PDB file of C-alpha atoms and ligand atoms in Angstrom:
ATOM      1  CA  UNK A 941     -36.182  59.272 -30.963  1.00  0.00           C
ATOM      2  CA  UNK A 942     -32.924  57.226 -31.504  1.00  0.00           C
ATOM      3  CA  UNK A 943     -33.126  53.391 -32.017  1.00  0.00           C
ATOM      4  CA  UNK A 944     -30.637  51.252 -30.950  1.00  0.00           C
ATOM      5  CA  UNK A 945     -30.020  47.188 -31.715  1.00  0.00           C
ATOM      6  CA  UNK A 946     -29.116  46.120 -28.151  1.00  0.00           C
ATOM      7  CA  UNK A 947     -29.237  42.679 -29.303  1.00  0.00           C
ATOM      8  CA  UNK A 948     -29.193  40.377 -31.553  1.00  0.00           C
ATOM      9  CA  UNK A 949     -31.309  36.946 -32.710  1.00  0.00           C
ATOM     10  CA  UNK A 950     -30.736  33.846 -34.699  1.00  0.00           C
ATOM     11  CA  UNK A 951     -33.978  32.791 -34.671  1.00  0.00           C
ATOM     12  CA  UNK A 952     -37.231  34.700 -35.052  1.00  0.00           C
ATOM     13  CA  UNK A 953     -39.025  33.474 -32.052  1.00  0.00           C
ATOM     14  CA  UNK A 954     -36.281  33.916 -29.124  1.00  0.00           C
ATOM     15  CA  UNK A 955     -36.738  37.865 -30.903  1.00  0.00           C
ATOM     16  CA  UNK A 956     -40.641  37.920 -30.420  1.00  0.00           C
ATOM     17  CA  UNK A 957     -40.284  36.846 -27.273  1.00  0.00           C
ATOM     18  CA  UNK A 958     -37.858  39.468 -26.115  1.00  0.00           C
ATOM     19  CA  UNK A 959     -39.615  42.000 -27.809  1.00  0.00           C
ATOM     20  CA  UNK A 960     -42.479  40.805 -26.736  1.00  0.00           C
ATOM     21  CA  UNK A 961     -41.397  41.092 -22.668  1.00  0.00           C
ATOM     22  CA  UNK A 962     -40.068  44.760 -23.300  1.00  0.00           C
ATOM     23  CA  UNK A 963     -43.204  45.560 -24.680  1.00  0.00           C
ATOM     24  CA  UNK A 964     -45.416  44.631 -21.722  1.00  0.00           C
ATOM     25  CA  UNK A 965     -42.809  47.033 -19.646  1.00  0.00           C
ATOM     26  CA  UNK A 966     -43.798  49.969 -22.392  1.00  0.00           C
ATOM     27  CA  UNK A 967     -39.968  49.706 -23.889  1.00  0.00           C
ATOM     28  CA  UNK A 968     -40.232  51.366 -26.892  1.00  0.00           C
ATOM     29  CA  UNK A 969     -39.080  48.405 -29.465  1.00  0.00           C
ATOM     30  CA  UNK A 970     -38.789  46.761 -33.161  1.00  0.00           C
ATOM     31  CA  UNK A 971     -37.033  44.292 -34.470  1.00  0.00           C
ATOM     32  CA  UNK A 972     -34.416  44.787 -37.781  1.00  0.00           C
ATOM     33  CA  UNK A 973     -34.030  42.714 -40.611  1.00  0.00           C
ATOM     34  CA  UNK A 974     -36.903  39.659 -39.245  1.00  0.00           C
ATOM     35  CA  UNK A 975     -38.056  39.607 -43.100  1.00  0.00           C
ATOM     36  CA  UNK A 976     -34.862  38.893 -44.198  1.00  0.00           C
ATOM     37  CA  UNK A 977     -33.999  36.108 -41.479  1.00  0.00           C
ATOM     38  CA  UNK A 978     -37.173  34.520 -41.905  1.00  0.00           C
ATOM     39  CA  UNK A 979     -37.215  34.095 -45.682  1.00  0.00           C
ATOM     40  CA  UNK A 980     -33.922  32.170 -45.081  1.00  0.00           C
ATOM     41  CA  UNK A 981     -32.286  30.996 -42.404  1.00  0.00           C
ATOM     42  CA  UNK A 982     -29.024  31.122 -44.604  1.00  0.00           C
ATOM     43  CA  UNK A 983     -28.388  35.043 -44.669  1.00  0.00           C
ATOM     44  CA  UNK A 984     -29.249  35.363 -40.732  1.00  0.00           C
ATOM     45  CA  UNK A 985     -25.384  35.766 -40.607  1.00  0.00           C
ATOM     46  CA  UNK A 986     -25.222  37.659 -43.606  1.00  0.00           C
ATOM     47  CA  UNK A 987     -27.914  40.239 -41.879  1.00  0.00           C
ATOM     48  CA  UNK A 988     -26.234  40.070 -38.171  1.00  0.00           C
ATOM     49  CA  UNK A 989     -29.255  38.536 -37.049  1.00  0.00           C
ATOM     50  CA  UNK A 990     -32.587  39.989 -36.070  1.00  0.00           C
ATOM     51  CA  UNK A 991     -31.689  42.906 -34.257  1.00  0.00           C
ATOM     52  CA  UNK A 992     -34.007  43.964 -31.445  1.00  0.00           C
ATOM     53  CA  UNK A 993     -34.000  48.067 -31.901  1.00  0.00           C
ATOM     54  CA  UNK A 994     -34.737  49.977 -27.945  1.00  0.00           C
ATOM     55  CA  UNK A 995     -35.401  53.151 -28.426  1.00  0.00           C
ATOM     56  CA  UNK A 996     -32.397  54.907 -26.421  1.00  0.00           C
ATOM     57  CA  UNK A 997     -34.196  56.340 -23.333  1.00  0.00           C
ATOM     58  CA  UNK A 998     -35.374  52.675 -22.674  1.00  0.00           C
ATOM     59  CA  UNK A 999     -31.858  51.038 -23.880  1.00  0.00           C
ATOM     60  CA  UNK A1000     -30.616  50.569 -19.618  1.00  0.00           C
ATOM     61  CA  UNK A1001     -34.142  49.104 -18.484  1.00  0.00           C
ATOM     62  CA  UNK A1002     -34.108  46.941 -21.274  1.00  0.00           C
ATOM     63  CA  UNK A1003     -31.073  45.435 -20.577  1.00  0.00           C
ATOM     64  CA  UNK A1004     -31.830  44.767 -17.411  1.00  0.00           C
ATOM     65  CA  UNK A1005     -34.590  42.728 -18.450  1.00  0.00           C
ATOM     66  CA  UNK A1006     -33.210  40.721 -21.689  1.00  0.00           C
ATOM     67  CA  UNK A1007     -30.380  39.775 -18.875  1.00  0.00           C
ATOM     68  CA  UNK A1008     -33.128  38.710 -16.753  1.00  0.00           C
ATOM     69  CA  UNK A1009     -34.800  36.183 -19.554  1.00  0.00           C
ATOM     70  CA  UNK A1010     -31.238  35.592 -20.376  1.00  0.00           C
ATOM     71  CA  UNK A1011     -30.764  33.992 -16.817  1.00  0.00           C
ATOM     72  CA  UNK A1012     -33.965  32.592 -16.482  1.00  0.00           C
ATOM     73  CA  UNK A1013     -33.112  30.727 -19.848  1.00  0.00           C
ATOM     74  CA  UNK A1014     -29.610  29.741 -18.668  1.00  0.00           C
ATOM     75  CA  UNK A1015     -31.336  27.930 -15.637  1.00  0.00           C
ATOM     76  CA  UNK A1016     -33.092  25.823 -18.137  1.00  0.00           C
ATOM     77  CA  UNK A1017     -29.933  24.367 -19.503  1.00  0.00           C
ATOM     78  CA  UNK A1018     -27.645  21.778 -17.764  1.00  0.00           C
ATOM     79  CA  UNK A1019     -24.535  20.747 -18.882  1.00  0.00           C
ATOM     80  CA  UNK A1020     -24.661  16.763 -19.551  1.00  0.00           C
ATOM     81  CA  UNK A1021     -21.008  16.482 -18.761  1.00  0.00           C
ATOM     82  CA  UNK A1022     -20.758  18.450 -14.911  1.00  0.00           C
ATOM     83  CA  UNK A1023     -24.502  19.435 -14.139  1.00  0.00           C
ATOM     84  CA  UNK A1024     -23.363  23.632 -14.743  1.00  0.00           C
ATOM     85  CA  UNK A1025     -25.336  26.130 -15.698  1.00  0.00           C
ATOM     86  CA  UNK A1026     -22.310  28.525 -17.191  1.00  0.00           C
ATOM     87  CA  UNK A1027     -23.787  27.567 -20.768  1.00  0.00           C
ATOM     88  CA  UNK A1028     -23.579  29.870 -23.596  1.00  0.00           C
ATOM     89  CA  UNK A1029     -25.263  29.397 -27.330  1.00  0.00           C
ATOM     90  CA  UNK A1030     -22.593  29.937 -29.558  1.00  0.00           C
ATOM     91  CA  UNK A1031     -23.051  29.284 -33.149  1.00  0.00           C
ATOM     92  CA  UNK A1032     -20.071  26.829 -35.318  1.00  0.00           C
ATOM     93  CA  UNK A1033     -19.297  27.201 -38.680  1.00  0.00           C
ATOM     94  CA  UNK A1034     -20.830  23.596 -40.332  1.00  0.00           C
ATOM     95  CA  UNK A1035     -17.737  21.645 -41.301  1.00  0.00           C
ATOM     96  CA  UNK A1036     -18.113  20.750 -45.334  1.00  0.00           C
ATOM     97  CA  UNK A1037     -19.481  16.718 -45.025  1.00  0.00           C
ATOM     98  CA  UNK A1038     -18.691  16.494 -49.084  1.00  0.00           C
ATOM     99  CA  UNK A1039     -17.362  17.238 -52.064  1.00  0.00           C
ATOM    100  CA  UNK A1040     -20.251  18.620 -53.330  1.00  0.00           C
ATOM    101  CA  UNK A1041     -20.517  21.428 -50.040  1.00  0.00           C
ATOM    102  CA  UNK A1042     -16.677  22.261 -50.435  1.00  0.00           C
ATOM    103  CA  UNK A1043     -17.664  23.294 -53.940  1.00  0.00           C
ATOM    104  CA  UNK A1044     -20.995  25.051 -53.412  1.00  0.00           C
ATOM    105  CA  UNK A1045     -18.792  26.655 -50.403  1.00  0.00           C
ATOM    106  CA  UNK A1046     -16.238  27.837 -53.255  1.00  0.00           C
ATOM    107  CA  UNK A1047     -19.092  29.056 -55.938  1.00  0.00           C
ATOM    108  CA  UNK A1048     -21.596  30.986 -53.535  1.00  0.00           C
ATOM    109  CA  UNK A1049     -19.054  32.516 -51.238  1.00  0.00           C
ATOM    110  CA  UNK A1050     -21.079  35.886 -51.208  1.00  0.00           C
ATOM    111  CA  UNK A1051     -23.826  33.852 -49.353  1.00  0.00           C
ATOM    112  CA  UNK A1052     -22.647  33.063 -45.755  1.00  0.00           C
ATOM    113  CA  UNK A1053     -22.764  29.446 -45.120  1.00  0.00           C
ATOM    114  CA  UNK A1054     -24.948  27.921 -42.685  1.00  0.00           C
ATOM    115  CA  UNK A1055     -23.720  27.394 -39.248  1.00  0.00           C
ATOM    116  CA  UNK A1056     -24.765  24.817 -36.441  1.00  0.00           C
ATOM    117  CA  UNK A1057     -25.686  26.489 -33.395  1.00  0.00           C
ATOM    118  CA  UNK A1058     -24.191  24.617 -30.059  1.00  0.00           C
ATOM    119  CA  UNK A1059     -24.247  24.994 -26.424  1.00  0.00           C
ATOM    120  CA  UNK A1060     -21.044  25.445 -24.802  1.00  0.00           C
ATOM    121  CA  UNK A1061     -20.259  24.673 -20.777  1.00  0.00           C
ATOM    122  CA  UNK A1062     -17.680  27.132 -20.084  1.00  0.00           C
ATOM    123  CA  UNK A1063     -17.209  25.493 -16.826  1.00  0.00           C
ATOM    124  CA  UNK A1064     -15.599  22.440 -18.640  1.00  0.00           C
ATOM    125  CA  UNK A1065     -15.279  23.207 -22.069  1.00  0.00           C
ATOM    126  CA  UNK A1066     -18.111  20.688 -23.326  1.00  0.00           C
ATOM    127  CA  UNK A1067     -19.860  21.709 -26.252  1.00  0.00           C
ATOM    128  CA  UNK A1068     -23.553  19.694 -26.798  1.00  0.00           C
ATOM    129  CA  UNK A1069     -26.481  20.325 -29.458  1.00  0.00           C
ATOM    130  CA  UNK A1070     -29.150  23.106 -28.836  1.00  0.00           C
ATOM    131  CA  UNK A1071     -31.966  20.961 -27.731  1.00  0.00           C
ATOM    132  CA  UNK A1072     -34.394  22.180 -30.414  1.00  0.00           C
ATOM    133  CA  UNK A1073     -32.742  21.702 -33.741  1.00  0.00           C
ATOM    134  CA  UNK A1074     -34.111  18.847 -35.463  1.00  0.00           C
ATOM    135  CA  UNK A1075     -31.427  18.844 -37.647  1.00  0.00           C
ATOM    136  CA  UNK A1076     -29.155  17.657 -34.987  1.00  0.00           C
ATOM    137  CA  UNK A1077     -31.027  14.529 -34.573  1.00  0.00           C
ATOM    138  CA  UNK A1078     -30.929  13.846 -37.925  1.00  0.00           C
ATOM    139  CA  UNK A1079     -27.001  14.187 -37.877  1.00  0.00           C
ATOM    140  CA  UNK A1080     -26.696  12.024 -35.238  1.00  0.00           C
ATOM    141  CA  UNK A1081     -29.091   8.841 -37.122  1.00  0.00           C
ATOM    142  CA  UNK A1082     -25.758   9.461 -39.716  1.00  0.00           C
ATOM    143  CA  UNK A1083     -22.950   8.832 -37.878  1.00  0.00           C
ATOM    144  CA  UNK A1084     -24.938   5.907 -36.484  1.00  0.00           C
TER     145      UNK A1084
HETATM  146 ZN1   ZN B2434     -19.788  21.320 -18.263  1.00  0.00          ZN
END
């Protein structure tokens, strides 16, 4: 039986729970390179992510469903700016803050460089913090 990634995870929970959900509709499943993402966050772009493996006679049904959570997670999420739904996670490569990141940048280029994940409204263009990262918050107490 053929595998193949029909998606792809930042984050090691939003991949259990999709796997999880295919699972309880008997979709064949795994999930490539967790270990690696969960060791460190740092190489999840490295890796591509956690990539959610279907094997191929289930790869149509289980589209329809990760589209399904998909929306039902997309109704969660308001824009702050116009109240819209249109919101898309897309990840931002972290500007340098310092000298000492534009060097580590320069010495450890093999390593990919951590990115801030944001949400953006494609209904205005509006780009605001993914509620759960705690690092955000922490950003924000800076520029304060
Ligand atoms: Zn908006």
């Amino acid at each position: 039986m053929e595998f193949i990634p029909v998606f792809t995870y930042n984050d090691y929970v939003s991949a259990h729970i999709a796997m999880g959900r295919l699972e309880e509709d008997g979709i064949d499943c795994w999930l490539k390179d967790e270990n690696t993402v969960t060791i460190n966050a740092a190489w999840t772009q490295a890796v591509g992510g956690i990539k959610l493996m279907v094997a191929e006679d289930h790869v149509a049904k289980a589209v329809d469903i990760l589209k399904e959570i998909d929306r039902q997670h997309k109704a969660t999420i308001t824009c702050p700016k116009c109240g819209s739904h249109n919101i898309e996670l897309v990840s931002t490569p972290r500007k340098a803050s310092n000298w000492v990141m534009v060097i580590f940048g320069f010495l450890f280029t093999s390593y990919a460089m951590p990115v801030d994940m944001a949400n953006h409204c494609f209904d205005c263009g509006h780009e605001f913090p993914e509620a759960k990262a705690e690092e955000v918050v922490d950003k924000d107490q800076l520029d304060n």
